[in-house]
Short mmCIF file of C-alpha atoms and ligand atoms in Angstrom, two decimals:
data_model
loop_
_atom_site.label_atom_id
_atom_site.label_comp_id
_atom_site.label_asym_id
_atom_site.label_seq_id
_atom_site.Cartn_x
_atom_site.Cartn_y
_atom_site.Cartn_z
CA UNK A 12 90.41 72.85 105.26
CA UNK A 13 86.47 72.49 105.58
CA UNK A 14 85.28 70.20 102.62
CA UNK A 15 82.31 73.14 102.22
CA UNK A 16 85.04 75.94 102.15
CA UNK A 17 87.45 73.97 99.89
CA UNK A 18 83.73 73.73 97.48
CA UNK A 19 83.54 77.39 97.72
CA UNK A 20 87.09 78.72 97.12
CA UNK A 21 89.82 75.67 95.31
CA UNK A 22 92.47 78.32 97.31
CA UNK A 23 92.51 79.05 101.18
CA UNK A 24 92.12 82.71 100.32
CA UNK A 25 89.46 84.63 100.65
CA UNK A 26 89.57 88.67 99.64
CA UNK A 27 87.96 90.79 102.23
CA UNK A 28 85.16 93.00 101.32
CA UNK A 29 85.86 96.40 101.61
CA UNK A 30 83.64 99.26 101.46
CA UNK A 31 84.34 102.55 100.76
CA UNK A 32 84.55 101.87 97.08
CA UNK A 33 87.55 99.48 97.42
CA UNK A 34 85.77 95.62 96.70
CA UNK A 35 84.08 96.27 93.30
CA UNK A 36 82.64 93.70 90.98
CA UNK A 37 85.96 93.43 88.96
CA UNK A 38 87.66 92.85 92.21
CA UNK A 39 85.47 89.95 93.61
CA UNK A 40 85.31 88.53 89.91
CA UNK A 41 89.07 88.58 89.13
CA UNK A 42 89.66 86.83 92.78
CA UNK A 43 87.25 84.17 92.23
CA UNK A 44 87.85 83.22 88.97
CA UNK A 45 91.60 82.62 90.40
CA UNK A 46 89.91 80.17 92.53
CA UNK A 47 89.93 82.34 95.25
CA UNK A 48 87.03 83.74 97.00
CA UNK A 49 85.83 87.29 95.81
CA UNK A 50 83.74 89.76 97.94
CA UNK A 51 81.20 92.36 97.48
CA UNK A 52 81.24 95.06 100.61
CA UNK A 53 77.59 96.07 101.01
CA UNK A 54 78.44 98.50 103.71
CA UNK A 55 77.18 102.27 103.59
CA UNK A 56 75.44 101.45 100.23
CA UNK A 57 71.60 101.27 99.54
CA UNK A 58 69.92 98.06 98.92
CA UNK A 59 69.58 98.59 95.74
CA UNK A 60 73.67 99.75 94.53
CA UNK A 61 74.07 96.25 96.59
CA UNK A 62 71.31 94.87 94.46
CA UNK A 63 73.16 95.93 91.21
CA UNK A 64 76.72 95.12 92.03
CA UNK A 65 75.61 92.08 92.40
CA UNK A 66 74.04 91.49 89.12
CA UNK A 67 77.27 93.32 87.71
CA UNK A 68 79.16 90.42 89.30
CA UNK A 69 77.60 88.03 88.48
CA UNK A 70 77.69 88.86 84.72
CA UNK A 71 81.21 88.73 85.01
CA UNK A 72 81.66 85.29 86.55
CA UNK A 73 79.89 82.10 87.51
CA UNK A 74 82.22 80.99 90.32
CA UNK A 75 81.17 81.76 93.95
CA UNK A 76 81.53 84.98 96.11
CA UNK A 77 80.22 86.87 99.03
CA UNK A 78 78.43 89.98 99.87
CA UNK A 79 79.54 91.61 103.18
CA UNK A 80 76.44 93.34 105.76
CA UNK A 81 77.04 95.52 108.77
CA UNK A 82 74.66 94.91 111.74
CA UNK A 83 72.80 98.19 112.94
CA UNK A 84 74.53 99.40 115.41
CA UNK A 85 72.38 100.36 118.77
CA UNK A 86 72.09 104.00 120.34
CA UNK A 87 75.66 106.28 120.97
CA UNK A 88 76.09 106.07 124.55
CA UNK A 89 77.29 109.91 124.60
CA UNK A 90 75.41 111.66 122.05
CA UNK A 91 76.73 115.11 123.61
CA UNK A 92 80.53 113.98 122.54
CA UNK A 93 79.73 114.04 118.82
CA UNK A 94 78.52 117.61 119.28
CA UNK A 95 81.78 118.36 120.99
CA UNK A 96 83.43 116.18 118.13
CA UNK A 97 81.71 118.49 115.55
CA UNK A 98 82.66 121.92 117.04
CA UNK A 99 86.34 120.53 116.96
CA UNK A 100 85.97 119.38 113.03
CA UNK A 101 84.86 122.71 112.12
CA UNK A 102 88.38 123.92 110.89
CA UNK A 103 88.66 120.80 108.82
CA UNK A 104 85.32 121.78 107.53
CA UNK A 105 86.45 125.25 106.28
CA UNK A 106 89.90 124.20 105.08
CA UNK A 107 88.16 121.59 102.98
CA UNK A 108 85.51 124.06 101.47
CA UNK A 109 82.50 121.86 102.82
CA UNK A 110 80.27 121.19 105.45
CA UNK A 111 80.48 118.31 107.70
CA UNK A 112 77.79 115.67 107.50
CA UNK A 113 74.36 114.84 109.41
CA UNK A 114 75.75 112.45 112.15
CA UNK A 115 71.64 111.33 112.40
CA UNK A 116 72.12 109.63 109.39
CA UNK A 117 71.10 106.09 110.23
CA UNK A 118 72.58 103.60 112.54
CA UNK A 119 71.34 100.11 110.76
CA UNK A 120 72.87 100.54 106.90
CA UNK A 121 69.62 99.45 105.76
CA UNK A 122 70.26 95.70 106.86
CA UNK A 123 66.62 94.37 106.96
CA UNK A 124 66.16 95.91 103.03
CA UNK A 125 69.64 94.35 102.31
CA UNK A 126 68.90 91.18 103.62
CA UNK A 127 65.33 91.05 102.02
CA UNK A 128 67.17 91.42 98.82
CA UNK A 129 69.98 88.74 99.81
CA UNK A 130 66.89 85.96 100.84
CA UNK A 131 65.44 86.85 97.28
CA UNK A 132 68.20 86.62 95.29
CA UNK A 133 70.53 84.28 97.29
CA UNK A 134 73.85 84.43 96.80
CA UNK A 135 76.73 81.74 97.74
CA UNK A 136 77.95 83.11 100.66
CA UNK A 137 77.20 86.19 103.36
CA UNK A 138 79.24 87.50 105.92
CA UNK A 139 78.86 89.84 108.81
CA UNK A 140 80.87 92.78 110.39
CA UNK A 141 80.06 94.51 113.65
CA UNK A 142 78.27 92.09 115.61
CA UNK A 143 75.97 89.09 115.80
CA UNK A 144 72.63 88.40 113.64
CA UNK A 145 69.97 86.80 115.00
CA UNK A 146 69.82 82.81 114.86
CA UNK A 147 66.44 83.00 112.31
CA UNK A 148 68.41 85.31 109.76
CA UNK A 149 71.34 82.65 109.61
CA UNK A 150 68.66 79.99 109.18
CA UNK A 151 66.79 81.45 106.59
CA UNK A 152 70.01 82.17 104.86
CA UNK A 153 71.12 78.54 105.04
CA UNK A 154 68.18 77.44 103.69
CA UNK A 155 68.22 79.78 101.03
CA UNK A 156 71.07 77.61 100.13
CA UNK A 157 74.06 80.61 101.26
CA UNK A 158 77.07 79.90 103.50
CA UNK A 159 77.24 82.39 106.16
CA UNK A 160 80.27 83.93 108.31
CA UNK A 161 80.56 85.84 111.02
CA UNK A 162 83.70 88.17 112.14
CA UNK A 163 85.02 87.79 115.83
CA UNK A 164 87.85 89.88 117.36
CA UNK A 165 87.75 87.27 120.69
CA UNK A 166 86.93 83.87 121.71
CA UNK A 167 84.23 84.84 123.34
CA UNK A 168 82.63 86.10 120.65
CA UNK A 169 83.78 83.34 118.01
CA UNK A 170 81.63 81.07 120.82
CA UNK A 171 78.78 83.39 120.36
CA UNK A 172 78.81 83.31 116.37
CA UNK A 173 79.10 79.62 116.64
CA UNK A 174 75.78 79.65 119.13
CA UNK A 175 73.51 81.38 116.95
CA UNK A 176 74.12 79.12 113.93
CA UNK A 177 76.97 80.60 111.81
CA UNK A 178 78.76 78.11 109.41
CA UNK A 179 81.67 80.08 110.09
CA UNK A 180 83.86 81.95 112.32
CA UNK A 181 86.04 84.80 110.77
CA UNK A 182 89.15 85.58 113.18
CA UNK A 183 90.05 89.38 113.06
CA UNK A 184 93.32 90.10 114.62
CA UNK A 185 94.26 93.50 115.99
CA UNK A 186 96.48 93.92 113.35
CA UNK A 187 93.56 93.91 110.45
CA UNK A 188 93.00 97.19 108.23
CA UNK A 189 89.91 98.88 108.63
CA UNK A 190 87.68 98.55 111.14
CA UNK A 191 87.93 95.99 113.90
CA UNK A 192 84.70 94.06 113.80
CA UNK A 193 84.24 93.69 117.16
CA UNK A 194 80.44 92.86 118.41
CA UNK A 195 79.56 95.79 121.05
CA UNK A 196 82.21 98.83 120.90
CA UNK A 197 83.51 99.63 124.42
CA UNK A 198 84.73 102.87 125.30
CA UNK A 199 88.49 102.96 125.98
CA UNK A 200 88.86 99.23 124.97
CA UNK A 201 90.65 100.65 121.79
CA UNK A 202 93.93 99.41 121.92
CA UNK A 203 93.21 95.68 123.75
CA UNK A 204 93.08 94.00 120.62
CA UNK A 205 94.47 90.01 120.06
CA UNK A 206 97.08 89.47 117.96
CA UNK A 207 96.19 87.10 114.76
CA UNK A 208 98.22 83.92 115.62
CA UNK A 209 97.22 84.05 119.07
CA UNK A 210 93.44 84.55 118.35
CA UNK A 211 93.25 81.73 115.79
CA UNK A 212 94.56 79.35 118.09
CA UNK A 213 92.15 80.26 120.54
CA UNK A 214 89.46 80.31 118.80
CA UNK A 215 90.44 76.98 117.29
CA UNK A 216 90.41 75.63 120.62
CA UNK A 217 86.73 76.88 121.64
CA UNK A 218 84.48 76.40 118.54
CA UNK A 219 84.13 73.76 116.02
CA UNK A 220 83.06 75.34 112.89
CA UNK A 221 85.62 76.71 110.26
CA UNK A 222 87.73 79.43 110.74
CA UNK A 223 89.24 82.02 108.38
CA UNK A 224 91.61 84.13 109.75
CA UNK A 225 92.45 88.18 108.80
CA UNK A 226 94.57 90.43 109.98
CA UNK A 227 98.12 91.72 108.60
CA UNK A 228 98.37 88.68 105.89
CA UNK A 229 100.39 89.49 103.44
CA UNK A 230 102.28 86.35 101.73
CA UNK A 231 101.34 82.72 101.22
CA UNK A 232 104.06 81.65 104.46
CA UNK A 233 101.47 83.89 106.52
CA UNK A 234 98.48 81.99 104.70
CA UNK A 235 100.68 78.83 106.05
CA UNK A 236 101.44 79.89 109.12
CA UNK A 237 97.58 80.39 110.25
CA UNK A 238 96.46 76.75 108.62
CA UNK A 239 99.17 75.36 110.92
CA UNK A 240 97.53 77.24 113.93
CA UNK A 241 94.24 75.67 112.87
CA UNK A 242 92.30 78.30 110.54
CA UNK A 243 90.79 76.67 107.50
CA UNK A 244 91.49 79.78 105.18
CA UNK A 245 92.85 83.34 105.11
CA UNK A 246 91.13 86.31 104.43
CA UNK A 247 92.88 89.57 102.60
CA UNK A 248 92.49 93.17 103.21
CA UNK A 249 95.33 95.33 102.55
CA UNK A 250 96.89 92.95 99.73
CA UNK A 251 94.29 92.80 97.70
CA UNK A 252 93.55 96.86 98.11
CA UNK A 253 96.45 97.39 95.97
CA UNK A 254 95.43 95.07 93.14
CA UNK A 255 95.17 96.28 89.52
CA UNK A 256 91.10 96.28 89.86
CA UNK A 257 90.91 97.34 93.61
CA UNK A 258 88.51 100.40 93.73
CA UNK A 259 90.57 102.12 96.35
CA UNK A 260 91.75 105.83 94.98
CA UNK A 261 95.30 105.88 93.69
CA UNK A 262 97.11 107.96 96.48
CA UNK A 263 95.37 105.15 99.09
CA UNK A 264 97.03 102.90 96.88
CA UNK A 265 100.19 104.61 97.04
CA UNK A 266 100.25 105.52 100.87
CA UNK A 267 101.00 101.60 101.17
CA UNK A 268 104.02 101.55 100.31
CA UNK A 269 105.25 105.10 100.63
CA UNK A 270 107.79 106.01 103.10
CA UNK A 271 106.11 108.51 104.19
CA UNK A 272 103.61 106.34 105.95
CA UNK A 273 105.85 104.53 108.81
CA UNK A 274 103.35 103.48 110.81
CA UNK A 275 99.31 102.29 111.05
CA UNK A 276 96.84 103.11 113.84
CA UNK A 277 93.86 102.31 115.62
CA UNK A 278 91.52 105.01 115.64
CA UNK A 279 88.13 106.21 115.94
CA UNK A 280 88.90 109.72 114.10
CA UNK A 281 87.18 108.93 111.20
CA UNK A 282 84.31 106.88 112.19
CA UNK A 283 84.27 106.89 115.82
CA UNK A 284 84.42 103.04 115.69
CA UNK A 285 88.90 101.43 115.98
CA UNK A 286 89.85 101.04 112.77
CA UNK A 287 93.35 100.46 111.72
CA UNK A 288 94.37 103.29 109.35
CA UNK A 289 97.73 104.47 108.35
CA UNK A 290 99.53 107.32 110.40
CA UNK A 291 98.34 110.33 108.31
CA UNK A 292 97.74 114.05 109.70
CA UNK A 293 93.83 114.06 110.25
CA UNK A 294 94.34 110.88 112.38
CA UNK A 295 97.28 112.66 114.70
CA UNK A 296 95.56 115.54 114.97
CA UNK A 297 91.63 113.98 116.02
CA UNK A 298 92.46 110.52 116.87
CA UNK A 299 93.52 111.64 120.61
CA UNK A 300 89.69 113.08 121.50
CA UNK A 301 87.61 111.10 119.10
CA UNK A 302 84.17 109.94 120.74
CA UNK A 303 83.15 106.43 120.57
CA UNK A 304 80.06 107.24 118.16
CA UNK A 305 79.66 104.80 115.38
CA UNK A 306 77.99 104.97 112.84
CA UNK A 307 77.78 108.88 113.78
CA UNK A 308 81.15 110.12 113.40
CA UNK A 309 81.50 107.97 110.09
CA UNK A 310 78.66 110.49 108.59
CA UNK A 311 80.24 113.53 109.99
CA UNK A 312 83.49 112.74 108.47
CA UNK A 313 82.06 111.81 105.37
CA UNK A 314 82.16 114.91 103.23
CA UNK A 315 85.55 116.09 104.87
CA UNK A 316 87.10 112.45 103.56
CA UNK A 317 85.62 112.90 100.08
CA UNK A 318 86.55 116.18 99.91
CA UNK A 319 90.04 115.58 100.99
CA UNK A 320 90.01 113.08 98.36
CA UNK A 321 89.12 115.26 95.52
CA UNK A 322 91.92 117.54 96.58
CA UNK A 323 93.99 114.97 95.85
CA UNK A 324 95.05 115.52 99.84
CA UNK A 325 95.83 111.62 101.47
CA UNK A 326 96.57 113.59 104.81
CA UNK A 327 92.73 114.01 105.19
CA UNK A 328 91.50 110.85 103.90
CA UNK A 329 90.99 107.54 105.64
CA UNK A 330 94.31 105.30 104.50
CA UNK A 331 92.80 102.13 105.71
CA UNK A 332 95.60 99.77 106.27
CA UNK A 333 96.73 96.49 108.62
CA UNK A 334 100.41 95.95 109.64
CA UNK A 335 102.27 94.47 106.80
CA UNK A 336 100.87 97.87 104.53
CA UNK A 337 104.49 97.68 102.88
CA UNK A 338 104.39 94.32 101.63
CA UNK A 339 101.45 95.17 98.85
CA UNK A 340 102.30 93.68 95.40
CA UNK A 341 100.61 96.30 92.75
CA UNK A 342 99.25 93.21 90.55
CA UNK A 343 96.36 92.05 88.81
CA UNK A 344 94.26 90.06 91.89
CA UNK A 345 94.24 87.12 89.88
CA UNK A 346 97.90 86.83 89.40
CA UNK A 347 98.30 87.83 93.39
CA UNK A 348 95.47 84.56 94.04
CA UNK A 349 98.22 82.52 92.07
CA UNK A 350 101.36 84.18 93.97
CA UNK A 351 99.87 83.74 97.41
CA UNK A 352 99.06 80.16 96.49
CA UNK A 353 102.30 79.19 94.83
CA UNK A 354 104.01 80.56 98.12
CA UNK A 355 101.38 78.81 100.16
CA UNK A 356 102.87 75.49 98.88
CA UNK A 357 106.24 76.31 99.01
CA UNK A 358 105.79 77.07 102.30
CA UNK A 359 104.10 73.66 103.51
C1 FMN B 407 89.90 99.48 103.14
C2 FMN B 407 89.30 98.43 104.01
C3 FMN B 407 87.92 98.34 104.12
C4 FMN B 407 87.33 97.33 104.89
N1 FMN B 407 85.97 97.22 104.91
C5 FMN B 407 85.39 96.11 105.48
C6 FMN B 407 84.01 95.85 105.31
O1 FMN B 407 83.29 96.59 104.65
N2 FMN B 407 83.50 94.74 105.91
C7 FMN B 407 84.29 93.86 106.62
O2 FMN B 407 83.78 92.86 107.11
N3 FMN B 407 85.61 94.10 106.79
C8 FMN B 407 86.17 95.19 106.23
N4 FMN B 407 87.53 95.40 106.35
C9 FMN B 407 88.33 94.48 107.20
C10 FMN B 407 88.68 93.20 106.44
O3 FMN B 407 87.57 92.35 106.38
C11 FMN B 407 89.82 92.40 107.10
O4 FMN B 407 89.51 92.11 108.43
C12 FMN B 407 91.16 93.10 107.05
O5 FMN B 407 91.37 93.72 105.81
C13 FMN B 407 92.26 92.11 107.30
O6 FMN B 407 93.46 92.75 107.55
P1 FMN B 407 94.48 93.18 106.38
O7 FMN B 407 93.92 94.40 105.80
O8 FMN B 407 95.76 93.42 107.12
O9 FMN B 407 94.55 92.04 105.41
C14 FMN B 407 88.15 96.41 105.61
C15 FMN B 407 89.53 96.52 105.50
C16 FMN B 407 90.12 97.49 104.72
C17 FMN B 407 91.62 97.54 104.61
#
């Protein structure tokens, strides 16, 4: 493992930020003080709720974490599709009781006020989703003293993170929950996604920074089985999602392991970006005609999934989950940081 990484988290394993609610200050606390490494998600939030999650975190411990930023995201190349998208969510829109939202809402998630805040206030480590920042924001980060990481879904792009000056590469399998954070979104490129053991040998072989690998882990033999292939640690969607202080609402915590749910998906349904959610009846019925329009879909959707939530209904909400979904442990994360570690070693 990478002497710097080792510094930064005493275990290989790294919780993923999650937005939506899901990676909140208790989350990212309880993981790092289990000498793991805890994440903020600063995704879809203001500057400013960043801003203050971060002070709330750090009042509740002194050991490292990260803060998660997605990259603005450049013009829809079929703006006429969302329309089309819209007309066909109006019947979601009146079963729900609400409207749907303005899909103008913003494409860049206020990144240059978010980063502004991160360069005044550093923190000890930043990572990226949905593409590539520019070599002078990873160098004013470093010297602002934070480690930085950058998620790739290829080897080609793991060689382009490594070009513009990332300290680290993080490799996203196909089988990750949420959102694959792949750099430019290709129409009808949804389902040509690497597999996680596959990728992180790859990308092993073409860059030489760190690599932490993500994507369906689930158990410390999986945390094992990627160090073997050559990542450096492991970072933790779904697993930590159904931890005691995960933010995620109760029936996404229950979806996980209910029966119910056989199967996860790739989809654009709910944001118009693939995102691997589980099987559930908005996604059946959408997913087949869903434009590629992120961030716009994501703020159409938006009131129908919060609404859906406050029914209590999971069959409209977005059940963000990777492949091993049924293998959560409900625990508190710091006990799970233990578990995944004392399984780690029994599996070396
Ligand atoms: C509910 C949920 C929300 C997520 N949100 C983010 C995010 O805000 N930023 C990010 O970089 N990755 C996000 N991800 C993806 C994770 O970083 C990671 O790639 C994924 O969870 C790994 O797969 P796993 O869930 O099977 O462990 C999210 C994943 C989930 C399940």
């Amino acid at each position: 493992m990478s002497s710097v990484l080792t510094e930064i988290c005493p275990h290989p394993v790294v919780q993923a930020p999650m937005a939506g609610g899901v990676a909140v200050p208790q989350l990212a606390a309880a993981v790092s003080e289990a000498g793991g490494l805890g994440f903020l998600a600063a995704g879809y939030k203001t500057a400013d709720g960043m801003y203050q999650e971060i002070k709330q975190l750090r009042g509740l411990t002194s050991r490292p974490f990260g803060v998660n930023l997605f990259l603005p995201q450049p013009e829809t190349p079929d703006a006429a599709a969302v329309g089309v998208y819209a007309h066909q969510l109006a019947g979601e829109a009146s079963w729900y009781e609400t409207e749907l939202g303005d899909a103008d809402s913003g494409r860049d998630d206020g990144y240059d006020a978010k980063l502004a805040v991160l360069l005044d206030n550093p923190v000890p480590v930043v990572s990226f989703h949905f593409g590539v920042p520019s070599r002078e924001v990873l160098d004013a980060l470093r010297r602002a003293g934070t480690f930085t990481l950058v998620t790739a879904t290829t080897a080609e792009e793991a060689r382009a993170v490594e070009q513009a000056g990332a300290d680290a590469v993080i490799a996203q399998g196909v089988e990750a929950g949420g959102h694959q954070g792949t750099h430019r979104d290709v129409p009808d490129t949804d389902r040509s996604g690497v597999g996680l053991l596959s990728l992180v040998a790859q990308v092993r072989e073409s860059v030489g920074i760190p690599v932490v690998a993500a994507g369906g882990i689930m158990r410390g033999g999986q945390i094992a089985a990627v160090l073997a292939a050559g990542a450096d640690a492991a970072q933790l969607g779904t697993a930590f999602l159904a931890a005691h202080e995960s933010g995620a609402h109760s029936l996404h915590k229950r979806a996980l392991t209910d029966p119910l749910y056989a199967r996860t998906e790739l989809t654009r349904a709910f944001s118009g970006r693939p995102a691997r959610a589980l099987v559930n009846r908005f996604l059946r019925e959408h997913g087949p005609y869903a434009p590629a329009a992120y961030p716009d879909v994501h703020h159409l959707t938006a009131p129908l999934r919060k609404a859906a939530a406050r029914a209590g209904d999971a069959q409209g909400m977005a059940l963000w989950a990777g492949q091993g979904h049924r293998m959560a442990r409900e625990l508190p994360a710091g006990q799970l940081v233990e578990l995944l570690a004392a399984e780690l070693e029994a599996a070396r």
